[in-house]
Every structure is written in C-alpha cells, then in structure tokens.
PDB file of C-alpha atoms in Angstrom:
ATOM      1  CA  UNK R   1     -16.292   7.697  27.410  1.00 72.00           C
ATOM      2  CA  UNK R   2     -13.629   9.701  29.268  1.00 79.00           C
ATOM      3  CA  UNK R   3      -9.965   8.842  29.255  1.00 86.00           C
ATOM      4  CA  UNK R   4      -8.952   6.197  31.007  1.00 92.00           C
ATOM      5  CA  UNK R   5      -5.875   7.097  32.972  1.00 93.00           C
ATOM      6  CA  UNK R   6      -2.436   5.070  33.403  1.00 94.00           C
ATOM      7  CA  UNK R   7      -3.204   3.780  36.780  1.00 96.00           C
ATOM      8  CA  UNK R   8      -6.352   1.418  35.682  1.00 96.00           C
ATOM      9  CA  UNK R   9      -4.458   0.394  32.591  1.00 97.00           C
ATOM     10  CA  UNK R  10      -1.188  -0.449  34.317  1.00 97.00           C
ATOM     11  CA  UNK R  11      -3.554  -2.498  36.812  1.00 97.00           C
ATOM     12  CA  UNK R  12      -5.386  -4.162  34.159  1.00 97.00           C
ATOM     13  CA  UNK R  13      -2.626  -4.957  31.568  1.00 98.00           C
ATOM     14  CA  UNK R  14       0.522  -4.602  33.688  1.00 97.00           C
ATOM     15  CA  UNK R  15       3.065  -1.283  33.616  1.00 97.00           C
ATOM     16  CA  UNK R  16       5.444  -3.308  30.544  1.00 97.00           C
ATOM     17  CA  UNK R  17       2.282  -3.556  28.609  1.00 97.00           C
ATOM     18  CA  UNK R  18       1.406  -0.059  28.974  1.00 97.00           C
ATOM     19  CA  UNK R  19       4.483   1.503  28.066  1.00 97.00           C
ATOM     20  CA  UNK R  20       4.314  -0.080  24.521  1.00 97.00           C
ATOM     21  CA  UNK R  21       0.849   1.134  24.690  1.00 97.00           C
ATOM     22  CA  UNK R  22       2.144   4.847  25.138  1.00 97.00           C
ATOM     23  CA  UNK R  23       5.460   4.260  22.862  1.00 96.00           C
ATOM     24  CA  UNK R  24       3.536   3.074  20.070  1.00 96.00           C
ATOM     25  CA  UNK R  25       0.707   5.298  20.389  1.00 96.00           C
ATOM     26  CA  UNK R  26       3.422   8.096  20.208  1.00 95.00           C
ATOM     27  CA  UNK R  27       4.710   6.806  17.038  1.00 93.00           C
ATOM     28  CA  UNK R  28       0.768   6.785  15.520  1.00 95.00           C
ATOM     29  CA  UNK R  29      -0.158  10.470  16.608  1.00 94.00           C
ATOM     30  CA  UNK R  30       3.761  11.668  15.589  1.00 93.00           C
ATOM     31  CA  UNK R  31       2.452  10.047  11.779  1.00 93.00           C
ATOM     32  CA  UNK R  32      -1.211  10.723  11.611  1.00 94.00           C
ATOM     33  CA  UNK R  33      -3.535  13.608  12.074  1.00 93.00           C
ATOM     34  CA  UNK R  34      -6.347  11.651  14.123  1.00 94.00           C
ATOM     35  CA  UNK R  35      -9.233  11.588  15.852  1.00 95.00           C
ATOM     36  CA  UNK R  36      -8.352   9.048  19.109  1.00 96.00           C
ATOM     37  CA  UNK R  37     -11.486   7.678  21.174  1.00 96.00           C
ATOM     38  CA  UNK R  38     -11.369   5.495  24.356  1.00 97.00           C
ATOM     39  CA  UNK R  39     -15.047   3.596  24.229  1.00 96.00           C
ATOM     40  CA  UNK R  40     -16.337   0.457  25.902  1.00 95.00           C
ATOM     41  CA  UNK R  41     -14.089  -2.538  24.735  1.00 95.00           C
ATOM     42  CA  UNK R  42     -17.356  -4.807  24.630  1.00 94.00           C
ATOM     43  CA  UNK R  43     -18.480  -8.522  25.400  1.00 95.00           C
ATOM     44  CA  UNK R  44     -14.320  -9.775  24.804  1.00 96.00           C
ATOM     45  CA  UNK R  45     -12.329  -6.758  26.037  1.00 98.00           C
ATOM     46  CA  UNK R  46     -12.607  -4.079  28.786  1.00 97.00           C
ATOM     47  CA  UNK R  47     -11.477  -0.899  26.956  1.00 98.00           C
ATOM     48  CA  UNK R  48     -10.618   0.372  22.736  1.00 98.00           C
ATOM     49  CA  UNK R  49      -8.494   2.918  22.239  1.00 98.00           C
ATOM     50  CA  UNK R  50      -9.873   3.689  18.389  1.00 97.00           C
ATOM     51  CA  UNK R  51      -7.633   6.252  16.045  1.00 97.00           C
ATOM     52  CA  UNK R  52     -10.113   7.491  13.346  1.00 96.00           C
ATOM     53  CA  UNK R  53      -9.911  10.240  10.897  1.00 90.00           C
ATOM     54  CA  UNK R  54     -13.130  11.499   8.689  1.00 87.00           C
ATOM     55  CA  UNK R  55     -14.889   8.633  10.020  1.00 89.00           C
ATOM     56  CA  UNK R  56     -12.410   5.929   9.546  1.00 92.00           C
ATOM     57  CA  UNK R  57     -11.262   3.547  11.771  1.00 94.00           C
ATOM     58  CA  UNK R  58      -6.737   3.156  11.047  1.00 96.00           C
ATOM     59  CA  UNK R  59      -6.376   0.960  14.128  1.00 98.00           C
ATOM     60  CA  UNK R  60      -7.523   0.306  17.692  1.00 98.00           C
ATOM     61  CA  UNK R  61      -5.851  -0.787  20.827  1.00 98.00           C
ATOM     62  CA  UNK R  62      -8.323  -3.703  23.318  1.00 98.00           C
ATOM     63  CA  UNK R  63      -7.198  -3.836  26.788  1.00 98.00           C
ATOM     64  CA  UNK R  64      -8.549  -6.838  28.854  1.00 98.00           C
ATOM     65  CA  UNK R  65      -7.089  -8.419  31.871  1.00 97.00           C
ATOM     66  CA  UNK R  66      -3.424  -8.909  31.484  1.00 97.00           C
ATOM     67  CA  UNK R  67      -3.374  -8.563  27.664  1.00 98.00           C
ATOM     68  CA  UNK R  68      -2.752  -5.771  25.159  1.00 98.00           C
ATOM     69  CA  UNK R  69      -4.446  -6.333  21.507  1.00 98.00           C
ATOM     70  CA  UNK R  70      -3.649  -3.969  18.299  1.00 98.00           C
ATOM     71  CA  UNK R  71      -6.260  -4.237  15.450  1.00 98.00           C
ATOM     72  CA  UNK R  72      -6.111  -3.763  12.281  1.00 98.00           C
ATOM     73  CA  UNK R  73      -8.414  -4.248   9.486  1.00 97.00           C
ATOM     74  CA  UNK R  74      -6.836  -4.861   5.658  1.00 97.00           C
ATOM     75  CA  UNK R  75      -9.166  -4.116   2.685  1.00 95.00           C
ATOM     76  CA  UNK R  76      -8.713  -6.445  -0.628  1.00 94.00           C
ATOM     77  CA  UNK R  77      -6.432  -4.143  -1.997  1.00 95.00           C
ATOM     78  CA  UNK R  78      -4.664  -3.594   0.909  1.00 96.00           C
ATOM     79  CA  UNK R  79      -4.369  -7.651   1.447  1.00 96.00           C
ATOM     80  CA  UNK R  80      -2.225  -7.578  -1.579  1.00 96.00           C
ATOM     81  CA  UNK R  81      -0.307  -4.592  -0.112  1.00 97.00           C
ATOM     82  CA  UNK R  82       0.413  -6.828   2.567  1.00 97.00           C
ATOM     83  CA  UNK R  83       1.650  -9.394   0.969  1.00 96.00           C
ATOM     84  CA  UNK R  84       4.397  -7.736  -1.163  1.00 96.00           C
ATOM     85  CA  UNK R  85       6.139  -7.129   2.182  1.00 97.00           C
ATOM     86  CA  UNK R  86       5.647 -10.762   3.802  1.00 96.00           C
ATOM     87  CA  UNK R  87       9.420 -11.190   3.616  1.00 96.00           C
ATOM     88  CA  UNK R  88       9.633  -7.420   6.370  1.00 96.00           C
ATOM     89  CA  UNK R  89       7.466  -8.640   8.712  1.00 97.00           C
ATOM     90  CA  UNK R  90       8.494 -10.942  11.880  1.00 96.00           C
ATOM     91  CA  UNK R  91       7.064 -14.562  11.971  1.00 96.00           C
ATOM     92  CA  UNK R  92       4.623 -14.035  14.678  1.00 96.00           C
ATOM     93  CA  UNK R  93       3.136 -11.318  12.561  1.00 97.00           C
ATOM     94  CA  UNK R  94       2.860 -13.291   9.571  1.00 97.00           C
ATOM     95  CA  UNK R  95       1.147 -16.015  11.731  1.00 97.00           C
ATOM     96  CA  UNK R  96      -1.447 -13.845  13.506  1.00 97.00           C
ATOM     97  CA  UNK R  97      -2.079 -11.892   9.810  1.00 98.00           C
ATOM     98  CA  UNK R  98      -2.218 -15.812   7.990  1.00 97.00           C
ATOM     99  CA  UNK R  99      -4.667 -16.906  10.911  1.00 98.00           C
ATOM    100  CA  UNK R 100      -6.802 -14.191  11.075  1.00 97.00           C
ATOM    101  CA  UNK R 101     -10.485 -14.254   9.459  1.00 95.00           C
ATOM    102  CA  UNK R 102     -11.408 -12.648   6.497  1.00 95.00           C
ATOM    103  CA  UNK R 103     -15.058 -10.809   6.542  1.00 94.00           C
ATOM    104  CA  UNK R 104     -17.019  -9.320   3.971  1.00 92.00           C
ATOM    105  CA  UNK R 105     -15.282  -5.833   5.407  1.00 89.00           C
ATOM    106  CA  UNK R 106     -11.879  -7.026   5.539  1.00 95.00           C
ATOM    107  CA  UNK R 107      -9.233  -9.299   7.310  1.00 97.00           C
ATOM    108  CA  UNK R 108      -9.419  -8.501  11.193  1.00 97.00           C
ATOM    109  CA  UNK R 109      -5.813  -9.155  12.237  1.00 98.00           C
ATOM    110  CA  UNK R 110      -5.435  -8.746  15.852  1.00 98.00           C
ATOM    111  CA  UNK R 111      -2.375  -8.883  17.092  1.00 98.00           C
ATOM    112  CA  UNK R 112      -1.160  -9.306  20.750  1.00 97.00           C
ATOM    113  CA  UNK R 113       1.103  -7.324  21.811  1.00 97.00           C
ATOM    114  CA  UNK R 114       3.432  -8.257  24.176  1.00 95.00           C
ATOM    115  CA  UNK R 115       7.159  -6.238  23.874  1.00 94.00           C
ATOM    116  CA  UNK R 116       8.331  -3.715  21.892  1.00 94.00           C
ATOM    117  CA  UNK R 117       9.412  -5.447  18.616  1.00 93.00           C
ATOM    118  CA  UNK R 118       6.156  -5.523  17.153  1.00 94.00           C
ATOM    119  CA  UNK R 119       6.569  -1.952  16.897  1.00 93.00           C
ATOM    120  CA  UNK R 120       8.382  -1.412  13.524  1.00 94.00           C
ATOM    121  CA  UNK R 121       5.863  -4.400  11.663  1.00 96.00           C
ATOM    122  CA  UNK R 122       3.408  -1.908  13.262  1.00 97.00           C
ATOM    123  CA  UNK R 123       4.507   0.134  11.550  1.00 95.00           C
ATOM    124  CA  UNK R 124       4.842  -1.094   8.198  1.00 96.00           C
ATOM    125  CA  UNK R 125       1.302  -2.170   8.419  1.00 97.00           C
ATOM    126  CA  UNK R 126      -0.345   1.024   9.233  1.00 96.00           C
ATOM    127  CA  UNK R 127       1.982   2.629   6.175  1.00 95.00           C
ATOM    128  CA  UNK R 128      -0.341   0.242   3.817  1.00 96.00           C
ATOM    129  CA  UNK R 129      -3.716   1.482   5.415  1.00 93.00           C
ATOM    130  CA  UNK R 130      -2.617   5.245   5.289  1.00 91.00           C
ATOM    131  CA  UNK R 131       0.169   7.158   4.173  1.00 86.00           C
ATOM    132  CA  UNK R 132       1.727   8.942   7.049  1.00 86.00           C
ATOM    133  CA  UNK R 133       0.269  12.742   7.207  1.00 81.00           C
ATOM    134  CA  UNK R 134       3.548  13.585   8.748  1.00 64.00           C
ATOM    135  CA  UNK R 135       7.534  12.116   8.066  1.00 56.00           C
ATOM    136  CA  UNK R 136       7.734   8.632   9.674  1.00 53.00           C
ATOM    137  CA  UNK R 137      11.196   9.066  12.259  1.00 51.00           C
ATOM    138  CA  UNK R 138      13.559   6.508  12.083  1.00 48.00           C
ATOM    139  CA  UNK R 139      13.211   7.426   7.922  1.00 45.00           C
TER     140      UNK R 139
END
C-alpha cells in the first residue's frame, strides 16, 4: 500500500490527532533503525502504520474514524519489564496495559491516543521492547 498522505488522515482522525501521529512517529524513527509500512487497517480500523525491523513488528499506529490507536505487543519477559516501571507510567496507561488481553503471543495493549502526554509512557514502553539503535533526546 502507498503512503497515505496528511490530508486523508487529518480528515479521518482530525489535524490534533495527526500531529501526535507525526511528533511521535518522529521520536520512533529519531530511536530506531526501521522498516515503516502503511497496509490495510482491516475489519476494525481503516489504516496501520507498522514499524518493523528484520521481520519484527515494535509498534503500529490504527487510524479509524475520529480515533488514533498505538499498539504494542509485550512478550512474558517483557510483561515483567513492564511492571518494574508501573510506578513511571500515567494512570490511563496502566489501565489500558491492566485491561488489555493476554494471547498466546503476548499482551496486545492498545492504547488510544488522544494528546500529547502519552508520548513519554510511549516511550518508556517501546525502551522495554527494543533498546533504542540511536540516543533517546530528552536523555
């Protein structure tokens, strides 16, 4: 699939929405060398925006109508990664990540994303998938 352009994701998810799209994607590609893929977001969603690298998904961003969702799958070990740093993350986080289901391949934590101060525990999560391949700013 071709890249969708600003435009039909500002009039799908709404301009706010899309600039945290762009900010935090920015903060992802500044970390980690990746392989980034727009596909077919499915029966539930309109559009994924999948990072992968050596055929590994780190995270994907769903667009739908007037929502913005960040996934992010947590291995076993990474589970308990996760919850040394309970007390860093904000309480919607913890929420979403406590609610979320657990599969044979992992907890699916999807979060919504709806300003920009889910960026940081964003952050902090993707830092337990993968170590960054390049400094982290703000560190």
């Amino acid at each position: 699939m071709e890249n969708i352009g600003r435009e039909e994701l500002e009039r799908l998810v709404g301009i706010n929405k899309v600039n945290i799209f762009y900010h935090i994607t920015d903060v992802i590609t500044s970390l980690y060398e990746t392989e980034q893929i727009w596909n077919n977001g499915g029966r539930k969603w309109t559009y994924e925006y999948k990072f992968r690298k050596s055929g590994k998904t780190l995270c994907a961003f769903y667009f739908k109508e007037n929502t913005l969702g960040f996934m992010i799958i947590f291995d076993k070990d990474e589970r308990s990664k996760v919850e040394e740093i309970r007390n860093e993350l904000s309480s919607d986080v913890l929420k979403t990540y406590d609610d979320a289901q657990t599969f044979h391949d992992g907890k699916w934590v999807m979060l919504n994303i709806t300003d920009y101060s889910i960026s940081e525990d964003i952050k902090k999560l993707l830092f337990i998938k993968r170590k960054p391949t390049a400094a982290p700013y703000g560190k």
